[in-house]
GROMACS .gro file of C-alpha atoms in nm:
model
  171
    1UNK     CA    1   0.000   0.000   0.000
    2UNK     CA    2   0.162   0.350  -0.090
    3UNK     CA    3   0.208   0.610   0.232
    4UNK     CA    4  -0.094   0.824   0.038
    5UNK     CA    5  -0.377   0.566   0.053
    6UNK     CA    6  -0.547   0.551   0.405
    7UNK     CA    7  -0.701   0.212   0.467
    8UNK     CA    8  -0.941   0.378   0.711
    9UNK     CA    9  -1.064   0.762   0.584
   10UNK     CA   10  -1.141   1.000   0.812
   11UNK     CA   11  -1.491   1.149   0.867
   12UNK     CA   12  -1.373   1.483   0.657
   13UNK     CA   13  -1.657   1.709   0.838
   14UNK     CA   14  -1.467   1.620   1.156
   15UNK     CA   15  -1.338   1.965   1.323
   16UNK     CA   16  -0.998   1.932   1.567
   17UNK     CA   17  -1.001   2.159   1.827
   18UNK     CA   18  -0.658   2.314   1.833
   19UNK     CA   19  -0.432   2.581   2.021
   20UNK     CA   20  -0.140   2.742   1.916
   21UNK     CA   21   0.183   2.818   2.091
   22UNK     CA   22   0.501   2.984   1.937
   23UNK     CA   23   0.813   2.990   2.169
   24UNK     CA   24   1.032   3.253   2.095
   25UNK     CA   25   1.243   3.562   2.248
   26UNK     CA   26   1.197   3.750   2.001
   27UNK     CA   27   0.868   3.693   1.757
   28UNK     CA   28   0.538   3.924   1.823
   29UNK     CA   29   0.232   3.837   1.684
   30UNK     CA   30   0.308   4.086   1.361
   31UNK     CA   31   0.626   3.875   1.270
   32UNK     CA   32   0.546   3.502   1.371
   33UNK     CA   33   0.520   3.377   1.028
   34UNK     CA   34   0.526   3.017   1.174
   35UNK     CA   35   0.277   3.024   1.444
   36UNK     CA   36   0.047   3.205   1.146
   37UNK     CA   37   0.128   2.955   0.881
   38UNK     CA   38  -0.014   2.753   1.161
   39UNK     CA   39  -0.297   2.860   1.248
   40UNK     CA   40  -0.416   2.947   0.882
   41UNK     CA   41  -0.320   2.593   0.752
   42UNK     CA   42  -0.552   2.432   1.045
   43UNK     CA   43  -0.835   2.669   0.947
   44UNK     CA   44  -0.807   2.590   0.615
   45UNK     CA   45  -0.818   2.240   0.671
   46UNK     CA   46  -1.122   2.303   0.821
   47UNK     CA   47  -1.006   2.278   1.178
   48UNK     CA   48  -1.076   2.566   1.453
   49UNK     CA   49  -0.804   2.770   1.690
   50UNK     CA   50  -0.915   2.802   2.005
   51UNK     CA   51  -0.615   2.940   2.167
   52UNK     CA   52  -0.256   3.106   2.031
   53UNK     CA   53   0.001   3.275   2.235
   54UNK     CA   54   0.408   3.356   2.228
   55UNK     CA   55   0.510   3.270   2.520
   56UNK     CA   56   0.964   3.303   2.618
   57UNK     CA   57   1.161   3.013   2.579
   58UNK     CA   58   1.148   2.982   2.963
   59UNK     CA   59   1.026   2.647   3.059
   60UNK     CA   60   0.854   2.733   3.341
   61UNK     CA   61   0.639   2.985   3.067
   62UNK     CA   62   0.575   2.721   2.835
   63UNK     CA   63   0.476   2.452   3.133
   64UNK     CA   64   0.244   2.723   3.276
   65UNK     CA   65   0.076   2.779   2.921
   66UNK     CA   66   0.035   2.362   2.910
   67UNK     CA   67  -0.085   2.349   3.227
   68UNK     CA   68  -0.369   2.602   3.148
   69UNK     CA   69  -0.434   2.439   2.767
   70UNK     CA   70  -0.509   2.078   2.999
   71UNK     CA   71  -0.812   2.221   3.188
   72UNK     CA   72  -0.983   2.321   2.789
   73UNK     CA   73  -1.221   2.041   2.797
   74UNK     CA   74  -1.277   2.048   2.427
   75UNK     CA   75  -0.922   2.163   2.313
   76UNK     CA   76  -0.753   1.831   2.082
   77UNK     CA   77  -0.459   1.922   2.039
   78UNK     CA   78  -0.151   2.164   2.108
   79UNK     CA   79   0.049   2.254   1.841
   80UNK     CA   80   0.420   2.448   1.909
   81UNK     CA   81   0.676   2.564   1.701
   82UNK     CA   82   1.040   2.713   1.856
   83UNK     CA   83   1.298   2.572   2.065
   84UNK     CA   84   1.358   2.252   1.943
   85UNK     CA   85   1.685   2.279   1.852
   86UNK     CA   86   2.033   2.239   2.076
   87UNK     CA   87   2.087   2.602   2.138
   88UNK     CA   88   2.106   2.746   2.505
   89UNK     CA   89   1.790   2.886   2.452
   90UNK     CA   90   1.625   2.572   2.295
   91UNK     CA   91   1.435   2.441   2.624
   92UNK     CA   92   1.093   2.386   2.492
   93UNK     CA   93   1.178   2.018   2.439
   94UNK     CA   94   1.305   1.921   2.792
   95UNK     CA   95   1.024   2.138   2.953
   96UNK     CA   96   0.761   1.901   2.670
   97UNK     CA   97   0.962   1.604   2.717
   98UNK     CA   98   0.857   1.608   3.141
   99UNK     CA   99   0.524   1.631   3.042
  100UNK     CA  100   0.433   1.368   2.802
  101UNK     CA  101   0.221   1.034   2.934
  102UNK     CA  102   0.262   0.879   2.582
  103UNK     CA  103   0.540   1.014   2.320
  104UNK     CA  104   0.440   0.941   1.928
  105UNK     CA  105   0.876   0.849   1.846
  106UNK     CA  106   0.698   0.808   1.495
  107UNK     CA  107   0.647   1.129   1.428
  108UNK     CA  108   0.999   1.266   1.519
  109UNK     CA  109   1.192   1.006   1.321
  110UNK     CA  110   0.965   1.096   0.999
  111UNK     CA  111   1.006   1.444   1.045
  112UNK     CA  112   1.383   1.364   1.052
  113UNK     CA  113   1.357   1.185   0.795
  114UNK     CA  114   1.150   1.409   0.570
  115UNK     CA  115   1.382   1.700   0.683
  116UNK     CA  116   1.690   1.518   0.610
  117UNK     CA  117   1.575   1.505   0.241
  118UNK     CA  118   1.529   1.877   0.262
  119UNK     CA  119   1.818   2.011   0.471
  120UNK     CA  120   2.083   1.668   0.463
  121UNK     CA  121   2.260   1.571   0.769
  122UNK     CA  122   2.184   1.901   1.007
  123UNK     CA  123   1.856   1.721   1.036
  124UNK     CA  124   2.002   1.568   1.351
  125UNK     CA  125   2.011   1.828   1.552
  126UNK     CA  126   1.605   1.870   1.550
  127UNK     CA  127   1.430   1.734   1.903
  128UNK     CA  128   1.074   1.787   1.737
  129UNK     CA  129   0.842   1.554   1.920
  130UNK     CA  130   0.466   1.438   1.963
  131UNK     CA  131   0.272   1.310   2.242
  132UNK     CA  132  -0.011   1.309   2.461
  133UNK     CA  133  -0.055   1.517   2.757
  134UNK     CA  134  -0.362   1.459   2.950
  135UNK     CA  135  -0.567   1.355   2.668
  136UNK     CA  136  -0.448   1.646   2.451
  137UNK     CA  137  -0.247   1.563   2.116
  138UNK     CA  138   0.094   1.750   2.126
  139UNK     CA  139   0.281   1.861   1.839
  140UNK     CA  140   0.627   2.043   1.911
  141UNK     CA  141   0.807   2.180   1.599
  142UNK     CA  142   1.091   2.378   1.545
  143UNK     CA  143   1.039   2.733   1.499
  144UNK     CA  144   1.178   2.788   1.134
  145UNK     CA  145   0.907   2.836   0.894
  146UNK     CA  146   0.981   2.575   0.631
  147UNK     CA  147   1.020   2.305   0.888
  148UNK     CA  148   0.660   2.420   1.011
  149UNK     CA  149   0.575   2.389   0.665
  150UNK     CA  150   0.659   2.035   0.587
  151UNK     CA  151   0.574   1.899   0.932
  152UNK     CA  152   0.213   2.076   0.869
  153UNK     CA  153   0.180   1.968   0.538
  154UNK     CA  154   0.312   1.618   0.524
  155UNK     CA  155   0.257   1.493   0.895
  156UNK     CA  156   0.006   1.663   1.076
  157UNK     CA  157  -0.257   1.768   0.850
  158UNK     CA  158  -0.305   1.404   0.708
  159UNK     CA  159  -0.252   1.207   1.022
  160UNK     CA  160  -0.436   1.466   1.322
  161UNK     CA  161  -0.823   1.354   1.244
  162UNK     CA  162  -0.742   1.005   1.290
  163UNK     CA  163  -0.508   1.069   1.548
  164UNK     CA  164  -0.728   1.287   1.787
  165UNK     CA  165  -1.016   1.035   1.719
  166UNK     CA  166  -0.788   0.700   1.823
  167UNK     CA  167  -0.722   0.916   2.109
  168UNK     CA  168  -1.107   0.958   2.227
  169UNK     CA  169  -1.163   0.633   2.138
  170UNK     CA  170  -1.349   0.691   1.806
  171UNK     CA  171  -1.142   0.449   1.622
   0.00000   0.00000   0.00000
């Protein structure tokens, strides 16, 4: 069976429920072409954002803005992009990495993989996960806008319906 063909199609009027973080020093709301690329490829999709925010790459910031996404009853998923990568500054993956009950390693190793086409061997140095966090999907991306791109286009978008629904136990 080819990657494209989905043994099992999802109900396409189905709406995820998603919120939007971008973790950055330095990005405002005018300027975060990722966290917008975001948010419009989700609408577009047909999906709804209930919730977007920059928050500093401070973990206790970005744990405080989980915390508060867990008690949205209807929110499906959590979707961040920035500090993924090995930098000083890069902390958003050890502060997402304490949180997650269940980790997705699929979804890291194809984003690798898919970025290694793109960008060769500095693919390594990417620490994009997914998980769940108290029954919330959780997406974290690096912060550069073409790596939002492809992990938008090529991982979430065709995989989060089906995802979010195994998750309530629709599947």
């Amino acid at each position: 069976m080819k990657p494209s063909q989905n043994p099992c199609p999802d109900p396409p009027s189905y709406r995820v429920h998603c919120a939007v973080i971008t973790v950055s020093d330095t990005r405002t709301t005018e300027n975060d072409k990722s966290g917008n690329f975001i948010k419009q490829s989700m609408l577009n999709a047909g999906h709804l954002i209930d919730y977007y925010a920059i928050v500093k790459d401070e973990p206790d910031q970005i744990l405080e803005q989980m915390a508060k996404l867990a008690e949205v009853h209807d929110l499906d998923a959590i979707i961040l992009n920035g500090g993924t990568g090995i930098a000083p500054r890069d902390t958003t993956y050890d502060a997402i990495a304490t949180l997650l009950e269940k980790t997705l390693p699929g979804f890291g190793e194809m984003f690798r993989y898919l970025s290694w086409q793109e960008v060769g061997s500095r693919a390594i140095a990417s620490r994009s996960e997914a998980g769940i966090y108290r029954g919330k999907l959780v997406f974290s991306l690096p912060g550069s806008s073409n790596a939002v791109k492809l992990a938008i286009e090529q991982l979430i978008l065709p995989e989060i319906i089906h995802l979010v629904r195994q998750l309530k136990g629709l599947h």
